Short mmCIF file of C-alpha atoms and ligand atoms in Angstrom, two decimals:
data_model
loop_
_atom_site.label_atom_id
_atom_site.label_comp_id
_atom_site.label_asym_id
_atom_site.label_seq_id
_atom_site.Cartn_x
_atom_site.Cartn_y
_atom_site.Cartn_z
CA PRO Q 1431 107.38 69.50 90.51
CA ASP Q 1432 109.48 71.56 88.15
CA PRO Q 1433 112.90 69.93 87.28
CA VAL Q 1434 114.76 73.23 87.77
CA ALA Q 1435 113.29 73.85 91.20
CA PRO Q 1436 115.58 71.91 93.58
CA ASN Q 1437 118.94 73.55 92.80
CA LEU Q 1438 117.32 76.88 92.01
CA VAL Q 1439 115.35 76.90 95.26
CA ALA Q 1440 118.56 75.99 97.12
CA ALA Q 1441 120.44 78.86 95.47
CA VAL Q 1442 118.05 81.45 96.95
CA SER Q 1443 119.65 82.63 100.20
CA GLU Q 1444 117.36 83.68 103.07
CA ALA Q 1445 120.29 85.23 104.98
CA ARG Q 1446 121.70 87.18 102.01
CA GLN Q 1447 118.27 88.60 101.14
CA TRP Q 1448 117.59 89.59 104.77
CA GLN Q 1449 121.02 91.21 105.09
CA ARG Q 1450 120.39 93.29 101.94
CA LEU Q 1451 116.96 94.33 103.21
CA MET Q 1452 118.42 95.49 106.52
CA GLU Q 1453 121.20 97.39 104.71
CA MET Q 1454 118.59 99.14 102.55
CA GLY Q 1455 116.40 99.81 105.61
CA ALA Q 1456 119.25 101.75 107.17
CA ILE Q 1457 119.12 104.26 104.30
CA GLY Q 1458 116.53 106.73 105.58
CA GLY Q 1459 115.94 104.45 108.57
CA PHE Q 1460 114.50 105.74 111.85
CA SER Q 1461 113.10 104.37 115.12
CA ASP Q 1462 109.66 105.47 116.24
CA ALA Q 1463 108.63 106.10 119.86
CA ASP Q 1464 107.86 102.39 120.33
CA GLY Q 1465 111.21 101.29 118.93
CA ASN Q 1466 109.82 100.17 115.55
CA GLU Q 1467 112.42 100.47 112.77
CA GLY Q 1468 110.83 102.45 109.96
CA VAL Q 1469 112.13 104.20 106.86
CA ASN Q 1470 111.57 107.59 105.27
CA ARG Q 1471 113.05 107.46 101.76
CA ALA Q 1472 111.15 109.76 99.38
CA CYS Q 1473 111.64 109.48 95.62
CA LEU Q 1474 114.32 111.57 93.85
CA THR Q 1475 116.15 112.44 97.07
CA ASP Q 1476 119.79 111.82 98.04
CA LEU Q 1477 118.57 108.90 100.16
CA ASP Q 1478 116.79 107.42 97.14
CA ARG Q 1479 119.96 107.80 95.06
CA GLN Q 1480 122.07 106.29 97.87
CA ALA Q 1481 119.82 103.21 97.89
CA ARG Q 1482 119.96 102.98 94.09
CA ARG Q 1483 123.77 103.18 94.10
CA LEU Q 1484 123.91 100.37 96.64
CA LEU Q 1485 121.63 98.22 94.47
CA ILE Q 1486 123.72 98.99 91.37
CA SER Q 1487 126.90 98.03 93.24
CA TRP Q 1488 125.39 94.63 94.09
CA ALA Q 1489 124.19 94.23 90.50
CA GLU Q 1490 127.51 95.04 88.88
CA ALA Q 1491 129.26 92.67 91.30
CA ILE Q 1492 127.32 89.76 89.79
CA GLY Q 1493 127.51 90.88 86.16
CA LEU Q 1494 124.18 92.63 85.63
CA THR Q 1495 124.14 95.85 83.61
CA ALA Q 1496 122.38 98.95 84.96
CA SER Q 1497 120.40 101.45 82.90
CA THR Q 1498 117.80 104.11 83.58
CA ASP Q 1499 115.17 105.92 81.49
CA ILE Q 1500 114.03 109.55 81.43
CA LEU Q 1501 111.64 108.98 84.34
CA GLY Q 1502 114.48 107.51 86.38
CA ASN Q 1503 113.12 103.96 86.30
CA LEU Q 1504 116.16 101.80 87.08
CA PHE Q 1505 116.77 98.47 85.28
CA LEU Q 1506 119.36 95.78 86.11
CA ARG Q 1507 119.65 93.38 83.18
CA HIS Q 1508 120.54 89.68 83.23
CA GLU Q 1509 121.28 88.80 79.62
CA GLY Q 1510 119.40 85.98 77.93
CA THR Q 1511 120.83 83.46 75.48
CA ASP Q 1512 118.77 85.36 72.91
CA PRO Q 1513 119.24 89.06 73.80
CA THR Q 1514 116.85 90.15 71.06
CA LEU Q 1515 113.81 88.67 72.84
CA PRO Q 1516 111.52 90.92 74.91
CA PRO Q 1517 112.58 90.51 78.56
CA VAL Q 1518 110.78 89.21 81.59
CA VAL Q 1519 110.64 92.21 83.93
CA THR Q 1520 110.41 91.86 87.70
CA GLY Q 1521 110.70 94.35 90.55
CA SER Q 1522 108.83 97.01 92.49
CA HIS Q 1523 109.71 100.39 94.02
CA MET Q 1524 112.38 101.72 96.40
CA ASP Q 1525 110.65 104.90 97.55
CA SER Q 1526 108.71 104.82 100.82
CA GLN Q 1527 105.99 106.62 102.71
CA PRO Q 1528 107.28 109.27 105.16
CA GLN Q 1529 106.59 106.86 108.05
CA GLY Q 1530 107.01 103.74 106.02
CA GLY Q 1531 108.25 100.25 106.74
CA ARG Q 1532 111.40 98.41 105.63
CA PHE Q 1533 109.54 96.01 103.33
CA ASP Q 1534 106.92 97.84 101.22
CA GLY Q 1535 108.33 98.06 97.69
CA ILE Q 1536 111.99 97.48 98.47
CA TRP Q 1537 111.48 93.78 99.22
CA GLY Q 1538 110.09 93.28 95.70
CA VAL Q 1539 113.25 94.81 94.24
CA ILE Q 1540 115.57 92.79 96.50
CA ALA Q 1541 113.60 89.58 95.95
CA ALA Q 1542 113.89 90.10 92.19
CA PHE Q 1543 117.60 90.62 92.61
CA GLU Q 1544 117.94 87.54 94.83
CA ALA Q 1545 115.98 85.43 92.33
CA VAL Q 1546 118.15 86.53 89.40
CA GLN Q 1547 121.33 85.93 91.40
CA ALA Q 1548 120.05 82.44 92.28
CA LEU Q 1549 119.33 81.73 88.60
CA ARG Q 1550 122.92 82.64 87.74
CA GLU Q 1551 124.43 80.69 90.66
CA ALA Q 1552 122.31 77.65 89.82
CA GLY Q 1553 123.63 77.90 86.25
CA ILE Q 1554 120.14 78.11 84.78
CA ALA Q 1555 120.29 79.76 81.38
CA THR Q 1556 117.29 81.81 80.30
CA ARG Q 1557 116.34 82.30 76.64
CA ARG Q 1558 114.90 85.70 77.45
CA PRO Q 1559 116.71 88.50 79.27
CA VAL Q 1560 115.43 89.15 82.80
CA GLU Q 1561 115.35 92.74 84.03
CA VAL Q 1562 115.09 93.78 87.67
CA VAL Q 1563 113.26 97.11 87.84
CA ALA Q 1564 112.89 99.84 90.48
CA TRP Q 1565 110.05 102.16 89.42
CA THR Q 1566 110.18 105.89 90.15
CA ASN Q 1567 107.73 107.36 92.67
CA GLU Q 1568 105.32 104.50 93.28
CA GLU Q 1569 104.13 105.93 96.60
CA GLY Q 1570 103.00 109.37 95.49
CA GLY Q 1571 104.06 110.69 98.91
CA ARG Q 1572 106.47 113.48 97.97
CA TYR Q 1573 104.84 114.04 94.56
CA ALA Q 1574 101.24 113.02 93.83
CA PRO Q 1575 100.18 110.83 92.16
CA GLY Q 1576 101.95 107.54 92.71
CA CYS Q 1577 103.15 105.20 89.97
CA MET Q 1578 104.57 108.01 87.83
CA GLY Q 1579 107.46 105.84 86.59
CA SER Q 1580 105.35 102.87 85.57
CA MET Q 1581 102.60 105.08 84.09
CA ALA Q 1582 105.13 106.87 81.85
CA TYR Q 1583 106.85 103.57 80.93
CA ALA Q 1584 103.49 102.10 79.89
CA GLY Q 1585 102.47 105.16 77.89
CA TYR Q 1586 99.52 105.74 80.23
CA ALA Q 1587 100.56 109.42 80.48
CA PRO Q 1588 103.22 111.52 78.71
CA PRO Q 1589 106.52 111.74 80.70
CA THR Q 1590 106.11 115.52 81.21
CA THR Q 1591 102.60 115.18 82.71
CA TRP Q 1592 103.72 115.88 86.27
CA ASP Q 1593 106.56 118.39 85.73
CA ALA Q 1594 104.67 121.21 87.48
CA VAL Q 1595 103.62 119.17 90.54
CA THR Q 1596 105.38 120.59 93.63
CA ASP Q 1597 106.40 118.93 96.89
CA LYS Q 1598 105.87 120.45 100.33
CA ASP Q 1599 108.98 122.63 99.82
CA GLY Q 1600 107.70 123.92 96.48
CA ILE Q 1601 110.22 121.93 94.42
CA ARG Q 1602 108.73 120.98 91.01
CA PHE Q 1603 108.79 117.32 90.05
CA GLY Q 1604 110.32 118.27 86.68
CA ASP Q 1605 113.20 120.02 88.44
CA ALA Q 1606 113.77 117.23 90.96
CA LEU Q 1607 113.79 114.73 88.08
CA ALA Q 1608 116.22 116.81 86.00
CA GLU Q 1609 118.58 117.08 89.00
CA HIS Q 1610 118.22 113.34 89.60
CA LEU Q 1611 119.07 112.46 86.00
CA ALA Q 1612 122.08 114.77 86.10
CA LEU Q 1613 123.35 113.14 89.30
CA GLU Q 1614 122.88 109.71 87.66
CA ALA Q 1615 124.30 110.75 84.27
CA ASP Q 1616 126.99 108.07 84.58
CA ILE Q 1617 124.31 105.35 84.43
CA ALA Q 1618 123.54 104.17 80.90
CA ARG Q 1619 120.40 105.71 79.45
CA ARG Q 1620 117.68 103.56 77.85
CA PRO Q 1621 114.48 104.28 75.88
CA LEU Q 1622 111.30 104.84 77.91
CA GLY Q 1623 109.36 101.58 77.97
CA THR Q 1624 106.76 101.01 75.31
CA VAL Q 1625 106.85 104.68 74.29
CA GLU Q 1626 110.33 104.38 72.75
CA GLY Q 1627 111.40 100.82 73.49
CA THR Q 1628 109.78 97.41 73.71
CA ALA Q 1629 107.14 95.92 75.97
CA PRO Q 1630 108.15 93.12 78.36
CA PHE Q 1631 107.26 89.51 77.60
CA ALA Q 1632 105.82 89.31 81.12
CA TYR Q 1633 105.95 91.23 84.41
CA VAL Q 1634 106.02 89.79 87.94
CA GLU Q 1635 106.04 91.92 91.11
CA ALA Q 1636 106.76 90.50 94.56
CA HIS Q 1637 105.32 92.51 97.45
CA ILE Q 1638 104.25 92.08 101.07
CA GLU Q 1639 100.48 91.68 101.27
CA GLN Q 1640 99.90 94.89 103.28
CA GLY Q 1641 96.81 93.12 104.63
CA PRO Q 1642 96.07 90.42 107.23
CA ARG Q 1643 94.69 87.49 105.21
CA LEU Q 1644 97.75 85.33 104.44
CA GLU Q 1645 98.96 85.42 108.04
CA ALA Q 1646 95.46 85.01 109.56
CA GLU Q 1647 94.49 82.13 107.26
CA GLY Q 1648 97.88 80.36 107.36
CA PHE Q 1649 99.10 80.79 103.77
CA ASP Q 1650 102.71 81.21 102.63
CA ILE Q 1651 102.08 82.76 99.19
CA GLY Q 1652 99.44 85.12 97.84
CA VAL Q 1653 98.63 84.51 94.16
CA VAL Q 1654 97.43 87.99 93.29
CA THR Q 1655 94.46 87.88 90.90
CA GLY Q 1656 94.10 91.64 90.42
CA ILE Q 1657 94.17 95.10 91.98
CA GLN Q 1658 91.22 97.26 93.04
CA GLY Q 1659 90.62 100.66 91.48
CA SER Q 1660 91.92 103.93 92.97
CA ARG Q 1661 91.01 107.56 92.38
CA TRP Q 1662 92.83 110.54 93.96
CA PHE Q 1663 91.37 114.06 94.08
CA LEU Q 1664 92.75 117.37 95.33
CA VAL Q 1665 90.14 119.78 96.71
CA GLU Q 1666 90.95 123.48 97.20
CA ILE Q 1667 88.41 125.54 99.14
CA ASN Q 1668 88.74 129.30 98.82
CA GLY Q 1669 87.36 131.69 101.44
CA LYS Q 1670 88.77 134.91 102.88
CA SER Q 1671 91.32 135.63 105.59
CA ASP Q 1672 89.84 137.78 108.39
CA HIS Q 1673 90.59 138.83 111.94
CA ALA Q 1674 89.69 136.07 114.40
CA GLY Q 1675 88.77 138.54 117.13
CA THR Q 1676 86.73 141.12 115.31
CA THR Q 1677 84.98 139.41 112.38
CA PRO Q 1678 81.40 138.32 113.18
CA LEU Q 1679 80.80 134.66 112.36
CA GLY Q 1680 78.02 135.59 109.94
CA LEU Q 1681 80.40 137.62 107.80
CA ARG Q 1682 83.14 135.04 107.52
CA ARG Q 1683 84.13 132.99 104.48
CA ASP Q 1684 85.91 130.38 106.55
CA ALA Q 1685 87.64 127.76 104.38
CA VAL Q 1686 88.18 125.36 107.30
CA GLN Q 1687 84.51 125.38 108.31
CA ASP Q 1688 83.47 124.68 104.72
CA MET Q 1689 86.12 121.95 104.43
CA LEU Q 1690 84.57 120.24 107.45
CA ARG Q 1691 81.11 120.48 105.86
CA ALA Q 1692 82.49 119.00 102.64
CA ILE Q 1693 84.24 116.09 104.37
CA THR Q 1694 81.11 115.33 106.41
CA ALA Q 1695 79.06 115.25 103.21
CA LEU Q 1696 81.68 113.02 101.51
CA ASN Q 1697 81.55 110.58 104.44
CA ALA Q 1698 77.83 110.23 103.83
CA LEU Q 1699 78.41 109.66 100.09
CA MET Q 1700 81.10 107.09 100.79
CA HIS Q 1701 79.19 105.16 103.44
CA ASP Q 1702 79.12 101.49 102.42
CA PRO Q 1703 77.68 98.93 104.92
CA SER Q 1704 79.71 96.14 103.28
CA ASP Q 1705 82.89 98.11 104.22
CA VAL Q 1706 84.40 97.18 100.84
CA LEU Q 1707 84.80 100.82 99.86
CA ARG Q 1708 87.88 102.73 101.11
CA PHE Q 1709 87.75 106.52 101.57
CA THR Q 1710 90.64 108.46 103.12
CA VAL Q 1711 91.31 112.16 103.76
CA ALA Q 1712 94.83 112.40 105.17
CA HIS Q 1713 96.66 115.38 103.70
CA ILE Q 1714 95.32 118.81 104.73
CA GLU Q 1715 96.84 122.26 104.18
CA VAL Q 1716 95.48 125.60 105.46
CA GLU Q 1717 96.49 129.16 104.53
CA PRO Q 1718 97.55 131.43 106.12
CA ASN Q 1719 97.73 128.67 108.78
CA THR Q 1720 97.86 130.94 111.87
CA SER Q 1721 95.62 130.64 114.91
CA ASN Q 1722 94.13 134.14 114.70
CA SER Q 1723 93.42 134.66 110.98
CA VAL Q 1724 90.29 133.03 109.58
CA ALA Q 1725 91.39 130.42 106.99
CA ALA Q 1726 91.44 131.80 103.46
CA VAL Q 1727 92.33 128.48 101.82
CA ALA Q 1728 91.87 124.83 102.83
CA ARG Q 1729 93.28 122.06 100.65
CA PHE Q 1730 92.66 118.37 101.21
CA THR Q 1731 93.28 115.13 99.35
CA ILE Q 1732 90.83 112.31 98.70
CA ASP Q 1733 91.99 108.71 98.26
CA PHE Q 1734 88.99 106.62 97.14
CA ARG Q 1735 89.16 102.92 96.26
CA HIS Q 1736 86.78 100.21 95.18
CA PRO Q 1737 87.06 96.80 93.46
CA ASP Q 1738 83.97 97.40 91.27
CA ASN Q 1739 84.53 99.84 88.42
CA ALA Q 1740 80.88 100.89 88.26
CA VAL Q 1741 81.01 102.00 91.91
CA LEU Q 1742 84.44 103.58 91.45
CA GLN Q 1743 83.14 105.66 88.54
CA ALA Q 1744 79.73 106.54 90.01
CA ARG Q 1745 80.91 107.51 93.51
CA GLY Q 1746 84.05 109.19 92.16
CA ASN Q 1747 82.05 111.24 89.67
CA ALA Q 1748 79.65 112.33 92.43
CA ILE Q 1749 82.41 113.78 94.62
CA GLU Q 1750 82.54 117.24 93.07
CA GLY Q 1751 78.77 117.78 93.24
CA VAL Q 1752 78.60 116.68 96.87
CA ILE Q 1753 81.39 119.08 97.81
CA GLN Q 1754 79.88 122.05 95.98
CA ALA Q 1755 76.47 121.40 97.60
CA ALA Q 1756 78.01 121.27 101.07
CA LEU Q 1757 79.73 124.69 100.92
CA LYS Q 1758 78.14 127.64 102.73
CA THR Q 1759 80.36 130.64 102.08
CA CYS Q 1760 83.37 129.49 100.01
CA THR Q 1761 84.10 128.25 96.51
CA ALA Q 1762 85.86 124.99 95.68
CA LYS Q 1763 88.11 123.64 92.94
CA VAL Q 1764 88.25 119.84 92.58
CA THR Q 1765 90.93 118.18 90.43
CA GLU Q 1766 91.46 114.45 89.83
CA ARG Q 1767 95.12 113.46 90.14
CA PHE Q 1768 95.08 109.68 89.81
CA HIS Q 1769 92.64 107.24 88.24
CA ALA Q 1770 93.52 103.54 88.17
CA ILE Q 1771 90.67 101.22 87.14
CA PRO Q 1772 90.24 97.79 88.78
CA THR Q 1773 92.62 95.25 87.21
CA ASP Q 1774 92.13 91.50 86.74
CA PHE Q 1775 95.37 89.74 85.76
CA ALA Q 1776 95.30 87.31 82.81
CA PRO Q 1777 95.78 83.73 84.10
CA LEU Q 1778 99.26 83.11 82.66
CA VAL Q 1779 101.35 84.62 85.48
CA PRO Q 1780 99.01 83.83 88.41
CA ASP Q 1781 98.89 80.20 87.21
CA ALA Q 1782 102.72 80.10 87.01
CA VAL Q 1783 102.94 81.55 90.55
CA GLU Q 1784 100.46 79.03 91.95
CA GLY Q 1785 102.22 76.16 90.13
CA ALA Q 1786 105.62 77.14 91.51
CA ALA Q 1787 104.25 77.56 95.05
CA ARG Q 1788 102.63 74.11 94.95
CA ALA Q 1789 105.76 72.54 93.41
CA GLN Q 1790 107.66 73.90 96.43
CA GLY Q 1791 105.09 72.54 98.88
CA LEU Q 1792 103.85 76.01 99.89
CA ARG Q 1793 100.26 76.91 100.80
CA ALA Q 1794 98.97 79.41 98.21
CA LEU Q 1795 95.85 81.58 98.31
CA ARG Q 1796 94.38 83.49 95.35
CA LEU Q 1797 93.38 86.99 96.39
CA PRO Q 1798 93.05 90.54 95.03
CA SER Q 1799 95.28 93.42 96.15
CA GLY Q 1800 93.76 96.28 98.18
CA ALA Q 1801 96.90 98.35 97.61
CA PHE Q 1802 97.75 99.70 94.17
CA HIS Q 1803 101.04 98.70 92.57
CA ASP Q 1804 103.09 99.45 89.49
CA ALA Q 1805 101.79 96.12 88.17
CA GLN Q 1806 98.43 97.86 87.66
CA PHE Q 1807 99.94 99.95 84.87
CA ILE Q 1808 102.14 97.26 83.34
CA HIS Q 1809 99.17 94.87 83.14
CA PRO Q 1810 97.83 96.22 79.80
CA LEU Q 1811 101.24 95.68 78.14
CA CYS Q 1812 101.88 92.00 78.81
CA PRO Q 1813 100.96 89.02 81.02
CA THR Q 1814 101.32 90.41 84.56
CA GLY Q 1815 101.09 89.01 88.06
CA MET Q 1816 102.16 89.50 91.67
CA ILE Q 1817 103.45 87.32 94.47
CA PHE Q 1818 102.41 88.28 98.01
CA VAL Q 1819 103.99 87.10 101.24
CA PRO Q 1820 102.40 87.54 104.68
CA CYS Q 1821 103.32 90.57 106.79
CA ARG Q 1822 102.76 90.84 110.54
CA ALA Q 1823 99.12 91.72 111.34
CA GLY Q 1824 98.86 93.17 107.82
CA VAL Q 1825 100.48 96.39 109.03
CA SER Q 1826 102.04 98.64 106.35
CA HIS Q 1827 102.73 102.34 105.76
CA HIS Q 1828 103.91 102.25 109.39
CA PRO Q 1829 107.32 101.59 111.03
CA ALA Q 1830 105.92 98.41 112.65
CA GLU Q 1831 105.61 96.85 109.16
CA TYR Q 1832 107.38 93.48 109.38
CA ALA Q 1833 107.79 90.21 107.51
CA GLU Q 1834 109.65 87.06 108.60
CA PRO Q 1835 112.98 86.23 106.87
CA GLY Q 1836 111.66 82.74 106.09
CA ALA Q 1837 108.44 84.07 104.59
CA LEU Q 1838 110.42 86.46 102.38
CA ALA Q 1839 112.77 83.64 101.31
CA ALA Q 1840 109.75 81.50 100.32
CA GLY Q 1841 108.51 84.42 98.21
CA ALA Q 1842 111.88 84.82 96.53
CA ARG Q 1843 112.06 81.06 95.80
CA VAL Q 1844 108.66 81.11 94.11
CA LEU Q 1845 109.70 84.21 92.17
CA ALA Q 1846 112.94 82.51 91.06
CA GLN Q 1847 111.03 79.50 89.72
CA VAL Q 1848 108.46 81.70 87.97
CA LEU Q 1849 111.25 83.70 86.31
CA ALA Q 1850 113.01 80.49 85.17
CA ASP Q 1851 109.66 79.32 83.77
CA LEU Q 1852 108.62 82.53 81.98
CA ALA Q 1853 112.10 83.38 80.69
CA ASN Q 1854 112.22 80.05 78.86
CA ARG Q 1855 108.80 80.23 77.25
O1 LIG T 2037 98.75 103.39 98.34
C1 LIG T 2037 99.00 102.28 97.90
O2 LIG T 2037 98.14 101.48 97.66
C2 LIG T 2037 100.45 101.85 97.66
O3 LIG T 2037 100.87 101.11 98.77
N1 LIG T 2037 101.32 102.98 97.48
MN1 LIG T 2038 104.32 99.27 97.65
MN1 LIG T 2039 103.14 101.71 99.80
MN1 LIG T 2040 103.82 98.86 94.12
#
């Protein structure tokens, strides 16, 4: 077992981490009809900024310095004995789904914070700086796609790529970001990742599994080996508004009827007996959206995922043709909004995670992630890995999302040891 582990592991506080999680969960918190405590904290909102201010207040209380880049990615820096070395970066996201849970994303930020605080309290010097990060807009709920902050940081897409994307109130991402940066103008500004600054030495993201395996199979730690691929499409079907009472069916150009034909055809394309493929239509808009005018426009999103890149490309590339062939009276415009290829992490970080888990007597399982994460976009820059902890029944993106305080503390202890390891390499 690692010599630093005992006092470092002891310095990680289960109670302090849980208390911080509950305090964060109250920001945008709500109870659903069954009494589950969920959170609705969209990116670049006052609630998001309130949560960030709370995190910064904790950080400054223990001597970390806060900075933010032009995408609003927030960094809390623990200085290394050699400040010139590329840092180890660790964190996740603070934004949530509209009916999200109190653990998705935010635990990874709080666990990173807890691990760094434990390093400092245990008096463990690190050669490299360690930076806790909160990425902007991982969820892609308010503004599609997700992972905008990490994609811009990694140079995957120019920072202005999404300026014209609007939310449900018609507010442009570029305007919401400009307002956000103005409201956080007192926070030190830093270059944008690898575009203007330096790449990390390594990146580690702690996250709840958002799946059932660790709990069902009795494991404490998930050693994440990679992340499946994701592709998001927006489909706009254009027909013609008409009077519901007087227009014969044969003369209609009904966008809703053609949308249903298109989704039925897509279900056939996406049928996969092995049930490995994931296909979701969950955001639908209709115009004019009244009960007695035939629908002129129907918009719907496609979220399509697969672990095999050949399938992800082939099925994804077939989507437009299948939609066009299914239409009877309308036209369709299909745009791709997100394209993350399947990721296999290099062994360095997963091996360090597994080594730390074993050194701490924890049961560790190697597994891929079904959810996408910011780690997917940091992976090409440096050795990258993730630490999963079990969550109850694998539920996520729902207010019933839950993880045990002890399970989260075990995750933070493994993270602390991995950071001590990587930051001294
Ligand atoms: O959708 C995802 O996979 C992530 O949880 N936002
Ligand atoms: Mn997440
Ligand atoms: Mn999520
Ligand atoms: Mn993530």
